[in-house]
mmCIF file of N, CA, C and O and ligand atoms in Angstrom:
data_model
loop_
_atom_site.group_PDB
_atom_site.id
_atom_site.type_symbol
_atom_site.label_atom_id
_atom_site.label_comp_id
_atom_site.label_asym_id
_atom_site.label_seq_id
_atom_site.Cartn_x
_atom_site.Cartn_y
_atom_site.Cartn_z
ATOM 1 N N MET C 1 -2.293 -45.143 22.365
ATOM 2 C CA MET C 1 -1.196 -44.194 22.558
ATOM 3 C C MET C 1 -1.210 -43.671 23.982
ATOM 4 O O MET C 1 -2.232 -43.651 24.645
ATOM 5 N N LYS C 2 -0.056 -43.204 24.419
ATOM 6 C CA LYS C 2 0.049 -42.631 25.762
ATOM 7 C C LYS C 2 0.100 -41.106 25.667
ATOM 8 O O LYS C 2 0.721 -40.545 24.772
ATOM 9 N N VAL C 3 -0.559 -40.470 26.618
ATOM 10 C CA VAL C 3 -0.509 -39.010 26.710
ATOM 11 C C VAL C 3 -0.187 -38.637 28.152
ATOM 12 O O VAL C 3 -0.686 -39.281 29.096
ATOM 13 N N THR C 4 0.657 -37.639 28.317
ATOM 14 C CA THR C 4 0.958 -37.133 29.657
ATOM 15 C C THR C 4 0.497 -35.689 29.761
ATOM 16 O O THR C 4 0.786 -34.876 28.884
ATOM 17 N N TRP C 5 -0.237 -35.403 30.833
ATOM 18 C CA TRP C 5 -0.640 -34.025 31.142
ATOM 19 C C TRP C 5 0.197 -33.565 32.328
ATOM 20 O O TRP C 5 0.245 -34.235 33.368
ATOM 21 N N ARG C 6 0.849 -32.433 32.155
ATOM 22 C CA ARG C 6 1.627 -31.836 33.247
ATOM 23 C C ARG C 6 0.787 -30.753 33.899
ATOM 24 O O ARG C 6 0.309 -29.831 33.223
ATOM 25 N N LEU C 7 0.635 -30.847 35.198
ATOM 26 C CA LEU C 7 -0.192 -29.882 35.917
ATOM 27 C C LEU C 7 0.673 -28.774 36.498
ATOM 28 O O LEU C 7 1.887 -28.932 36.680
ATOM 29 N N ALA C 8 0.027 -27.656 36.798
ATOM 30 C CA ALA C 8 0.758 -26.489 37.295
ATOM 31 C C ALA C 8 1.460 -26.776 38.625
ATOM 32 O O ALA C 8 2.487 -26.169 38.935
ATOM 33 N N ASP C 9 0.930 -27.722 39.409
ATOM 34 C CA ASP C 9 1.558 -28.039 40.708
ATOM 35 C C ASP C 9 2.696 -29.055 40.575
ATOM 36 O O ASP C 9 3.234 -29.527 41.572
ATOM 37 N N GLY C 10 3.065 -29.406 39.351
ATOM 38 C CA GLY C 10 4.194 -30.304 39.140
ATOM 39 C C GLY C 10 3.796 -31.762 38.971
ATOM 40 O O GLY C 10 4.599 -32.587 38.561
ATOM 41 N N ARG C 11 2.534 -32.081 39.273
ATOM 42 C CA ARG C 11 2.095 -33.465 39.101
ATOM 43 C C ARG C 11 1.960 -33.800 37.619
ATOM 44 O O ARG C 11 1.761 -32.908 36.787
ATOM 45 N N GLU C 12 2.039 -35.074 37.309
ATOM 46 C CA GLU C 12 1.820 -35.528 35.934
ATOM 47 C C GLU C 12 0.786 -36.634 35.942
ATOM 48 O O GLU C 12 0.784 -37.477 36.849
ATOM 49 N N ILE C 13 -0.068 -36.624 34.958
ATOM 50 C CA ILE C 13 -1.035 -37.706 34.786
ATOM 51 C C ILE C 13 -0.771 -38.311 33.423
ATOM 52 O O ILE C 13 -0.734 -37.589 32.414
ATOM 53 N N THR C 14 -0.554 -39.611 33.382
ATOM 54 C CA THR C 14 -0.332 -40.282 32.100
ATOM 55 C C THR C 14 -1.459 -41.273 31.879
ATOM 56 O O THR C 14 -1.833 -42.016 32.791
ATOM 57 N N GLY C 15 -2.031 -41.236 30.696
ATOM 58 C CA GLY C 15 -3.134 -42.141 30.407
ATOM 59 C C GLY C 15 -2.990 -42.781 29.047
ATOM 60 O O GLY C 15 -2.291 -42.268 28.171
ATOM 61 N N GLU C 16 -3.643 -43.911 28.904
ATOM 62 C CA GLU C 16 -3.711 -44.623 27.634
ATOM 63 C C GLU C 16 -4.925 -44.061 26.889
ATOM 64 O O GLU C 16 -6.003 -43.949 27.474
ATOM 65 N N VAL C 17 -4.746 -43.657 25.648
ATOM 66 C CA VAL C 17 -5.835 -43.016 24.911
ATOM 67 C C VAL C 17 -6.060 -43.766 23.597
ATOM 68 O O VAL C 17 -5.118 -44.031 22.850
ATOM 69 N N ALA C 18 -7.322 -44.100 23.327
ATOM 70 C CA ALA C 18 -7.654 -44.833 22.105
ATOM 71 C C ALA C 18 -7.555 -43.909 20.889
ATOM 72 O O ALA C 18 -7.904 -42.724 20.965
ATOM 73 N N ASN C 19 -7.102 -44.457 19.776
ATOM 74 C CA ASN C 19 -7.042 -43.689 18.535
ATOM 75 C C ASN C 19 -8.406 -43.111 18.199
ATOM 76 O O ASN C 19 -9.427 -43.769 18.390
ATOM 77 N N GLY C 20 -8.416 -41.884 17.717
ATOM 78 C CA GLY C 20 -9.669 -41.260 17.300
ATOM 79 C C GLY C 20 -10.304 -40.402 18.370
ATOM 80 O O GLY C 20 -11.131 -39.551 18.078
ATOM 81 N N LEU C 21 -9.941 -40.626 19.626
ATOM 82 C CA LEU C 21 -10.465 -39.801 20.714
ATOM 83 C C LEU C 21 -9.768 -38.447 20.663
ATOM 84 O O LEU C 21 -8.586 -38.373 20.320
ATOM 85 N N ASN C 22 -10.468 -37.363 21.011
ATOM 86 C CA ASN C 22 -9.743 -36.096 21.064
ATOM 87 C C ASN C 22 -9.172 -35.884 22.466
ATOM 88 O O ASN C 22 -9.554 -36.557 23.421
ATOM 89 N N MET C 23 -8.240 -34.940 22.569
ATOM 90 C CA MET C 23 -7.492 -34.769 23.822
ATOM 91 C C MET C 23 -8.324 -34.158 24.951
ATOM 92 O O MET C 23 -7.958 -34.265 26.106
ATOM 93 N N MET C 24 -9.433 -33.527 24.620
ATOM 94 C CA MET C 24 -10.348 -33.079 25.678
ATOM 95 C C MET C 24 -11.057 -34.297 26.263
ATOM 96 O O MET C 24 -11.098 -34.485 27.490
ATOM 97 N N GLU C 25 -11.579 -35.154 25.393
ATOM 98 C CA GLU C 25 -12.253 -36.369 25.865
ATOM 99 C C GLU C 25 -11.282 -37.225 26.661
ATOM 100 O O GLU C 25 -11.631 -37.793 27.701
ATOM 101 N N ALA C 26 -10.054 -37.307 26.187
ATOM 102 C CA ALA C 26 -9.037 -38.110 26.869
ATOM 103 C C ALA C 26 -8.727 -37.538 28.250
ATOM 104 O O ALA C 26 -8.569 -38.276 29.221
ATOM 105 N N ALA C 27 -8.658 -36.202 28.349
ATOM 106 C CA ALA C 27 -8.369 -35.574 29.640
ATOM 107 C C ALA C 27 -9.503 -35.819 30.624
ATOM 108 O O ALA C 27 -9.267 -36.155 31.791
ATOM 109 N N VAL C 28 -10.732 -35.685 30.157
ATOM 110 C CA VAL C 28 -11.887 -35.919 31.034
ATOM 111 C C VAL C 28 -11.880 -37.382 31.507
ATOM 112 O O VAL C 28 -12.071 -37.672 32.691
ATOM 113 N N ALA C 29 -11.611 -38.302 30.588
ATOM 114 C CA ALA C 29 -11.598 -39.727 30.940
ATOM 115 C C ALA C 29 -10.495 -40.057 31.944
ATOM 116 O O ALA C 29 -10.616 -41.006 32.717
ATOM 117 N N ASN C 30 -9.436 -39.254 31.945
ATOM 118 C CA ASN C 30 -8.314 -39.506 32.861
ATOM 119 C C ASN C 30 -8.334 -38.578 34.079
ATOM 120 O O ASN C 30 -7.340 -38.470 34.797
ATOM 121 N N ASN C 31 -9.482 -37.918 34.294
ATOM 122 C CA ASN C 31 -9.661 -37.028 35.460
ATOM 123 C C ASN C 31 -8.580 -35.954 35.567
ATOM 124 O O ASN C 31 -8.088 -35.668 36.656
ATOM 125 N N VAL C 32 -8.223 -35.390 34.427
ATOM 126 C CA VAL C 32 -7.244 -34.300 34.440
ATOM 127 C C VAL C 32 -7.967 -33.023 34.883
ATOM 128 O O VAL C 32 -8.946 -32.628 34.245
ATOM 129 N N PRO C 33 -7.521 -32.390 35.972
ATOM 130 C CA PRO C 33 -8.218 -31.188 36.423
ATOM 131 C C PRO C 33 -8.038 -30.025 35.450
ATOM 132 O O PRO C 33 -7.035 -29.948 34.744
ATOM 133 N N HIS C 34 -9.030 -29.148 35.427
ATOM 134 C CA HIS C 34 -9.007 -27.884 34.673
ATOM 135 C C HIS C 34 -9.127 -28.043 33.162
ATOM 136 O O HIS C 34 -9.004 -27.069 32.433
ATOM 137 N N VAL C 35 -9.328 -29.248 32.673
ATOM 138 C CA VAL C 35 -9.701 -29.416 31.264
ATOM 139 C C VAL C 35 -11.167 -29.829 31.302
ATOM 140 O O VAL C 35 -11.491 -30.965 31.670
ATOM 141 N N ILE C 36 -12.036 -28.902 30.968
ATOM 142 C CA ILE C 36 -13.463 -29.103 31.236
ATOM 143 C C ILE C 36 -14.211 -29.638 30.013
ATOM 144 O O ILE C 36 -14.957 -30.609 30.115
ATOM 145 N N GLY C 37 -14.058 -28.988 28.888
ATOM 146 C CA GLY C 37 -14.766 -29.446 27.684
ATOM 147 C C GLY C 37 -16.254 -29.181 27.753
ATOM 148 O O GLY C 37 -17.071 -30.015 27.367
ATOM 149 N N GLU C 38 -16.588 -27.995 28.209
ATOM 150 C CA GLU C 38 -17.988 -27.621 28.439
ATOM 151 C C GLU C 38 -18.884 -27.785 27.204
ATOM 152 O O GLU C 38 -20.026 -28.189 27.319
ATOM 153 N N CYS C 39 -18.342 -27.485 26.034
ATOM 154 C CA CYS C 39 -19.186 -27.526 24.822
ATOM 155 C C CYS C 39 -19.162 -28.901 24.147
ATOM 156 O O CYS C 39 -19.762 -29.078 23.092
ATOM 157 N N GLY C 40 -18.460 -29.836 24.741
ATOM 158 C CA GLY C 40 -18.444 -31.184 24.176
ATOM 159 C C GLY C 40 -17.581 -31.314 22.935
ATOM 160 O O GLY C 40 -17.744 -32.241 22.147
ATOM 161 N N GLY C 41 -16.672 -30.387 22.739
ATOM 162 C CA GLY C 41 -15.757 -30.486 21.595
ATOM 163 C C GLY C 41 -16.246 -29.747 20.369
ATOM 164 O O GLY C 41 -15.793 -30.006 19.257
ATOM 165 N N ASN C 42 -17.180 -28.807 20.550
ATOM 166 C CA ASN C 42 -17.753 -28.082 19.411
ATOM 167 C C ASN C 42 -17.115 -26.726 19.162
ATOM 168 O O ASN C 42 -17.704 -25.876 18.492
ATOM 169 N N LEU C 43 -15.947 -26.506 19.711
ATOM 170 C CA LEU C 43 -15.201 -25.269 19.462
ATOM 171 C C LEU C 43 -15.975 -24.024 19.877
ATOM 172 O O LEU C 43 -15.945 -23.021 19.189
ATOM 173 N N SER C 44 -16.676 -24.107 20.995
ATOM 174 C CA SER C 44 -17.416 -22.907 21.401
ATOM 175 C C SER C 44 -17.266 -22.584 22.883
ATOM 176 O O SER C 44 -18.033 -21.786 23.401
ATOM 177 N N CYS C 45 -16.261 -23.173 23.548
ATOM 178 C CA CYS C 45 -16.134 -22.836 24.974
ATOM 179 C C CYS C 45 -14.702 -22.465 25.388
ATOM 180 O O CYS C 45 -14.518 -21.685 26.301
ATOM 181 N N ALA C 46 -13.718 -23.036 24.761
ATOM 182 C CA ALA C 46 -12.302 -22.800 25.091
ATOM 183 C C ALA C 46 -11.913 -23.292 26.484
ATOM 184 O O ALA C 46 -10.863 -22.927 27.004
ATOM 185 N N THR C 47 -12.750 -24.132 27.107
ATOM 186 C CA THR C 47 -12.411 -24.670 28.437
ATOM 187 C C THR C 47 -11.535 -25.922 28.329
ATOM 188 O O THR C 47 -11.287 -26.592 29.333
ATOM 189 N N CYS C 48 -11.089 -26.225 27.133
ATOM 190 C CA CYS C 48 -10.210 -27.385 26.943
ATOM 191 C C CYS C 48 -8.800 -26.924 26.569
ATOM 192 O O CYS C 48 -8.010 -27.695 26.042
ATOM 193 N N HIS C 49 -8.507 -25.647 26.860
ATOM 194 C CA HIS C 49 -7.220 -25.030 26.502
ATOM 195 C C HIS C 49 -6.038 -25.756 27.165
ATOM 196 O O HIS C 49 -6.072 -26.032 28.361
ATOM 197 N N VAL C 50 -5.026 -26.053 26.374
ATOM 198 C CA VAL C 50 -3.775 -26.623 26.902
ATOM 199 C C VAL C 50 -2.598 -25.980 26.165
ATOM 200 O O VAL C 50 -2.770 -25.359 25.116
ATOM 201 N N TYR C 51 -1.424 -26.160 26.727
ATOM 202 C CA TYR C 51 -0.186 -25.798 26.046
ATOM 203 C C TYR C 51 0.472 -27.097 25.583
ATOM 204 O O TYR C 51 0.626 -28.030 26.375
ATOM 205 N N VAL C 52 0.844 -27.130 24.310
ATOM 206 C CA VAL C 52 1.526 -28.314 23.771
ATOM 207 C C VAL C 52 3.011 -28.198 24.102
ATOM 208 O O VAL C 52 3.628 -27.148 23.862
ATOM 209 N N ASP C 53 3.575 -29.255 24.665
ATOM 210 C CA ASP C 53 5.007 -29.279 24.944
ATOM 211 C C ASP C 53 5.780 -28.983 23.653
ATOM 212 O O ASP C 53 5.411 -29.455 22.575
ATOM 213 N N ASP C 54 6.847 -28.200 23.774
ATOM 214 C CA ASP C 54 7.591 -27.759 22.584
ATOM 215 C C ASP C 54 7.972 -28.907 21.650
ATOM 216 O O ASP C 54 7.918 -28.763 20.430
ATOM 217 N N ALA C 55 8.352 -30.035 22.228
ATOM 218 C CA ALA C 55 8.799 -31.164 21.409
ATOM 219 C C ALA C 55 7.676 -31.725 20.531
ATOM 220 O O ALA C 55 7.934 -32.447 19.571
ATOM 221 N N TRP C 56 6.424 -31.377 20.859
ATOM 222 C CA TRP C 56 5.280 -31.950 20.145
ATOM 223 C C TRP C 56 4.540 -30.943 19.281
ATOM 224 O O TRP C 56 3.516 -31.257 18.682
ATOM 225 N N ARG C 57 5.040 -29.736 19.200
ATOM 226 C CA ARG C 57 4.293 -28.702 18.479
ATOM 227 C C ARG C 57 4.177 -29.005 16.986
ATOM 228 O O ARG C 57 3.131 -28.786 16.385
ATOM 229 N N GLU C 58 5.258 -29.497 16.405
ATOM 230 C CA GLU C 58 5.211 -29.778 14.977
ATOM 231 C C GLU C 58 4.231 -30.923 14.682
ATOM 232 O O GLU C 58 3.419 -30.846 13.768
ATOM 233 N N ALA C 59 4.303 -31.964 15.495
ATOM 234 C CA ALA C 59 3.454 -33.143 15.263
ATOM 235 C C ALA C 59 1.969 -32.827 15.437
ATOM 236 O O ALA C 59 1.118 -33.411 14.761
ATOM 237 N N THR C 60 1.658 -31.909 16.336
ATOM 238 C CA THR C 60 0.232 -31.601 16.564
ATOM 239 C C THR C 60 -0.287 -30.558 15.579
ATOM 240 O O THR C 60 -1.489 -30.392 15.440
ATOM 241 N N GLY C 61 0.600 -29.862 14.904
ATOM 242 C CA GLY C 61 0.185 -28.909 13.873
ATOM 243 C C GLY C 61 -0.315 -27.586 14.436
ATOM 244 O O GLY C 61 -0.231 -27.319 15.632
ATOM 245 N N GLU C 62 -0.820 -26.776 13.531
ATOM 246 C CA GLU C 62 -1.296 -25.436 13.882
ATOM 247 C C GLU C 62 -2.794 -25.464 14.160
ATOM 248 O O GLU C 62 -3.512 -26.321 13.654
ATOM 249 N N ALA C 63 -3.237 -24.481 14.929
ATOM 250 C CA ALA C 63 -4.674 -24.322 15.142
ATOM 251 C C ALA C 63 -5.347 -23.903 13.841
ATOM 252 O O ALA C 63 -4.772 -23.139 13.058
ATOM 253 N N GLY C 64 -6.547 -24.388 13.602
ATOM 254 C CA GLY C 64 -7.332 -23.941 12.457
ATOM 255 C C GLY C 64 -7.828 -22.511 12.696
ATOM 256 O O GLY C 64 -7.681 -21.971 13.799
ATOM 257 N N ASP C 65 -8.432 -21.903 11.676
ATOM 258 C CA ASP C 65 -8.863 -20.500 11.777
ATOM 259 C C ASP C 65 -9.840 -20.266 12.915
ATOM 260 O O ASP C 65 -9.697 -19.333 13.693
ATOM 261 N N PHE C 66 -10.849 -21.108 13.012
ATOM 262 C CA PHE C 66 -11.865 -20.895 14.043
ATOM 263 C C PHE C 66 -11.285 -21.170 15.430
ATOM 264 O O PHE C 66 -11.548 -20.441 16.396
ATOM 265 N N GLU C 67 -10.469 -22.197 15.511
ATOM 266 C CA GLU C 67 -9.790 -22.489 16.782
ATOM 267 C C GLU C 67 -8.924 -21.297 17.184
ATOM 268 O O GLU C 67 -8.896 -20.900 18.349
ATOM 269 N N ASP C 68 -8.249 -20.735 16.214
ATOM 270 C CA ASP C 68 -7.392 -19.578 16.461
ATOM 271 C C ASP C 68 -8.202 -18.426 17.071
ATOM 272 O O ASP C 68 -7.776 -17.790 18.036
ATOM 273 N N ASP C 69 -9.383 -18.186 16.546
ATOM 274 C CA ASP C 69 -10.244 -17.134 17.107
ATOM 275 C C ASP C 69 -10.642 -17.478 18.545
ATOM 276 O O ASP C 69 -10.638 -16.621 19.421
ATOM 277 N N MET C 70 -10.990 -18.734 18.765
ATOM 278 C CA MET C 70 -11.425 -19.142 20.111
ATOM 279 C C MET C 70 -10.276 -19.057 21.119
ATOM 280 O O MET C 70 -10.500 -18.847 22.312
ATOM 281 N N LEU C 71 -9.060 -19.215 20.644
ATOM 282 C CA LEU C 71 -7.905 -19.134 21.557
ATOM 283 C C LEU C 71 -7.720 -17.725 22.116
ATOM 284 O O LEU C 71 -7.002 -17.527 23.087
ATOM 285 N N ASP C 72 -8.390 -16.762 21.508
ATOM 286 C CA ASP C 72 -8.325 -15.395 22.044
ATOM 287 C C ASP C 72 -9.203 -15.215 23.273
ATOM 288 O O ASP C 72 -9.129 -14.186 23.936
ATOM 289 N N VAL C 73 -10.050 -16.179 23.572
ATOM 290 C CA VAL C 73 -10.953 -16.018 24.723
ATOM 291 C C VAL C 73 -10.698 -17.066 25.816
ATOM 292 O O VAL C 73 -11.565 -17.336 26.633
ATOM 293 N N THR C 74 -9.517 -17.628 25.837
ATOM 294 C CA THR C 74 -9.202 -18.594 26.892
ATOM 295 C C THR C 74 -9.037 -17.863 28.229
ATOM 296 O O THR C 74 -8.666 -16.690 28.259
ATOM 297 N N GLU C 75 -9.305 -18.606 29.291
ATOM 298 C CA GLU C 75 -9.192 -17.997 30.621
ATOM 299 C C GLU C 75 -7.724 -17.746 30.972
ATOM 300 O O GLU C 75 -7.356 -16.663 31.408
ATOM 301 N N ALA C 76 -6.889 -18.755 30.760
ATOM 302 C CA ALA C 76 -5.447 -18.595 31.005
ATOM 303 C C ALA C 76 -4.818 -17.895 29.803
ATOM 304 O O ALA C 76 -5.379 -17.905 28.701
ATOM 305 N N GLU C 77 -3.664 -17.327 30.041
ATOM 306 C CA GLU C 77 -2.970 -16.580 28.983
ATOM 307 C C GLU C 77 -2.752 -17.431 27.727
ATOM 308 O O GLU C 77 -2.372 -18.595 27.802
ATOM 309 N N ARG C 78 -2.974 -16.816 26.577
ATOM 310 C CA ARG C 78 -2.668 -17.497 25.328
ATOM 311 C C ARG C 78 -1.177 -17.407 25.056
ATOM 312 O O ARG C 78 -0.590 -16.324 25.127
ATOM 313 N N LEU C 79 -0.572 -18.543 24.725
ATOM 314 C CA LEU C 79 0.848 -18.588 24.391
ATOM 315 C C LEU C 79 0.986 -19.164 22.983
ATOM 316 O O LEU C 79 0.022 -19.724 22.445
ATOM 317 N N PRO C 80 2.184 -19.048 22.379
ATOM 318 C CA PRO C 80 2.345 -19.594 21.023
ATOM 319 C C PRO C 80 2.012 -21.090 20.950
ATOM 320 O O PRO C 80 1.587 -21.585 19.902
ATOM 321 N N GLN C 81 2.188 -21.811 22.052
ATOM 322 C CA GLN C 81 1.919 -23.256 22.044
ATOM 323 C C GLN C 81 0.507 -23.599 22.512
ATOM 324 O O GLN C 81 0.203 -24.756 22.790
ATOM 325 N N SER C 82 -0.366 -22.606 22.596
ATOM 326 C CA SER C 82 -1.755 -22.847 23.004
ATOM 327 C C SER C 82 -2.528 -23.605 21.932
ATOM 328 O O SER C 82 -2.428 -23.294 20.748
ATOM 329 N N ARG C 83 -3.307 -24.582 22.377
ATOM 330 C CA ARG C 83 -4.267 -25.269 21.485
ATOM 331 C C ARG C 83 -5.522 -25.583 22.280
ATOM 332 O O ARG C 83 -5.488 -25.654 23.504
ATOM 333 N N LEU C 84 -6.607 -25.769 21.559
ATOM 334 C CA LEU C 84 -7.812 -26.304 22.193
ATOM 335 C C LEU C 84 -7.729 -27.815 22.039
ATOM 336 O O LEU C 84 -7.652 -28.334 20.919
ATOM 337 N N SER C 85 -7.712 -28.502 23.176
ATOM 338 C CA SER C 85 -7.377 -29.924 23.106
ATOM 339 C C SER C 85 -8.453 -30.767 22.427
ATOM 340 O O SER C 85 -8.170 -31.878 21.983
ATOM 341 N N CYS C 86 -9.664 -30.237 22.289
ATOM 342 C CA CYS C 86 -10.691 -31.008 21.556
ATOM 343 C C CYS C 86 -10.370 -31.063 20.069
ATOM 344 O O CYS C 86 -10.994 -31.823 19.333
ATOM 345 N N GLN C 87 -9.387 -30.276 19.641
ATOM 346 C CA GLN C 87 -9.040 -30.245 18.215
ATOM 347 C C GLN C 87 -7.781 -31.064 17.914
ATOM 348 O O GLN C 87 -7.269 -31.026 16.806
ATOM 349 N N ILE C 88 -7.280 -31.783 18.904
ATOM 350 C CA ILE C 88 -6.128 -32.672 18.685
ATOM 351 C C ILE C 88 -6.635 -34.100 18.848
ATOM 352 O O ILE C 88 -7.177 -34.458 19.897
ATOM 353 N N THR C 89 -6.486 -34.882 17.808
ATOM 354 C CA THR C 89 -7.031 -36.244 17.807
ATOM 355 C C THR C 89 -5.921 -37.269 18.001
ATOM 356 O O THR C 89 -4.852 -37.161 17.396
ATOM 357 N N ALA C 90 -6.206 -38.234 18.845
ATOM 358 C CA ALA C 90 -5.225 -39.288 19.114
ATOM 359 C C ALA C 90 -4.918 -40.079 17.851
ATOM 360 O O ALA C 90 -5.819 -40.448 17.100
ATOM 361 N N SER C 91 -3.637 -40.315 17.623
ATOM 362 C CA SER C 91 -3.203 -41.123 16.480
ATOM 363 C C SER C 91 -1.838 -41.702 16.831
ATOM 364 O O SER C 91 -1.161 -41.183 17.729
ATOM 365 N N PRO C 92 -1.424 -42.759 16.145
ATOM 366 C CA PRO C 92 -0.143 -43.395 16.493
ATOM 367 C C PRO C 92 1.037 -42.421 16.449
ATOM 368 O O PRO C 92 1.982 -42.553 17.219
ATOM 369 N N GLU C 93 0.982 -41.424 15.560
ATOM 370 C CA GLU C 93 2.095 -40.460 15.461
ATOM 371 C C GLU C 93 2.235 -39.612 16.715
ATOM 372 O O GLU C 93 3.271 -38.989 16.937
ATOM 373 N N LEU C 94 1.180 -39.537 17.511
ATOM 374 C CA LEU C 94 1.223 -38.689 18.706
ATOM 375 C C LEU C 94 1.484 -39.504 19.975
ATOM 376 O O LEU C 94 1.336 -38.992 21.086
ATOM 377 N N ASP C 95 1.877 -40.755 19.814
ATOM 378 C CA ASP C 95 2.149 -41.587 20.989
ATOM 379 C C ASP C 95 3.262 -40.952 21.838
ATOM 380 O O ASP C 95 4.346 -40.675 21.321
ATOM 381 N N GLY C 96 2.960 -40.690 23.101
ATOM 382 C CA GLY C 96 3.943 -40.054 23.985
ATOM 383 C C GLY C 96 3.712 -38.563 24.156
ATOM 384 O O GLY C 96 4.463 -37.880 24.866
ATOM 385 N N LEU C 97 2.671 -38.050 23.524
ATOM 386 C CA LEU C 97 2.350 -36.606 23.554
ATOM 387 C C LEU C 97 2.338 -36.057 24.984
ATOM 388 O O LEU C 97 1.860 -36.716 25.914
ATOM 389 N N VAL C 98 2.883 -34.846 25.140
ATOM 390 C CA VAL C 98 2.889 -34.170 26.433
ATOM 391 C C VAL C 98 2.126 -32.856 26.303
ATOM 392 O O VAL C 98 2.430 -32.036 25.429
ATOM 393 N N LEU C 99 1.133 -32.688 27.154
ATOM 394 C CA LEU C 99 0.315 -31.463 27.180
ATOM 395 C C LEU C 99 0.441 -30.823 28.550
ATOM 396 O O LEU C 99 0.463 -31.520 29.572
ATOM 397 N N ILE C 100 0.525 -29.518 28.567
ATOM 398 C CA ILE C 100 0.662 -28.787 29.822
ATOM 399 C C ILE C 100 -0.669 -28.102 30.119
ATOM 400 O O ILE C 100 -1.208 -27.402 29.252
ATOM 401 N N VAL C 101 -1.182 -28.336 31.304
ATOM 402 C CA VAL C 101 -2.478 -27.763 31.679
ATOM 403 C C VAL C 101 -2.238 -26.386 32.295
ATOM 404 O O VAL C 101 -1.484 -26.259 33.267
ATOM 405 N N PRO C 102 -2.844 -25.336 31.723
ATOM 406 C CA PRO C 102 -2.615 -23.993 32.246
ATOM 407 C C PRO C 102 -3.135 -23.841 33.681
ATOM 408 O O PRO C 102 -4.076 -24.512 34.078
ATOM 409 N N GLU C 103 -2.503 -22.939 34.386
ATOM 410 C CA GLU C 103 -2.952 -22.556 35.728
ATOM 411 C C GLU C 103 -4.369 -21.986 35.590
ATOM 412 O O GLU C 103 -4.616 -21.168 34.724
ATOM 413 N N PRO C 104 -5.326 -22.437 36.407
ATOM 414 C CA PRO C 104 -6.685 -21.921 36.264
ATOM 415 C C PRO C 104 -6.798 -20.452 36.636
ATOM 416 O O PRO C 104 -5.987 -19.945 37.360
HETATM 417 FE FE1 FES Q 201 -15.225 -26.569 23.945
HETATM 418 FE FE2 FES Q 201 -12.881 -27.600 23.114
HETATM 419 S S1 FES Q 201 -14.356 -28.508 24.368
HETATM 420 S S2 FES Q 201 -13.764 -25.696 22.632
#
């Protein structure tokens, strides 16, 4: 599947992502700046915070309870479309997904 990350400076990075990989791992593999993934996807750092493009919010679903709590401690402002990208897993239904990387 393809994923596009939109950066605050207007640049876009598009990468091919294997099914089953999470979006934090995918961002790191594609050298997307400001998506760090310090805890390795264990829901304990919030450094993988992204905003899901409006068109993709339904397909990516809602944050789980623990993710929801962690979204309260993100560095960038929490918005309704905030997700921790380690909790979004690549799948054929998400082909074309667009994620917005918050301003650091
Ligand atoms: Fe730490 Fe997502 S990588 S919460």
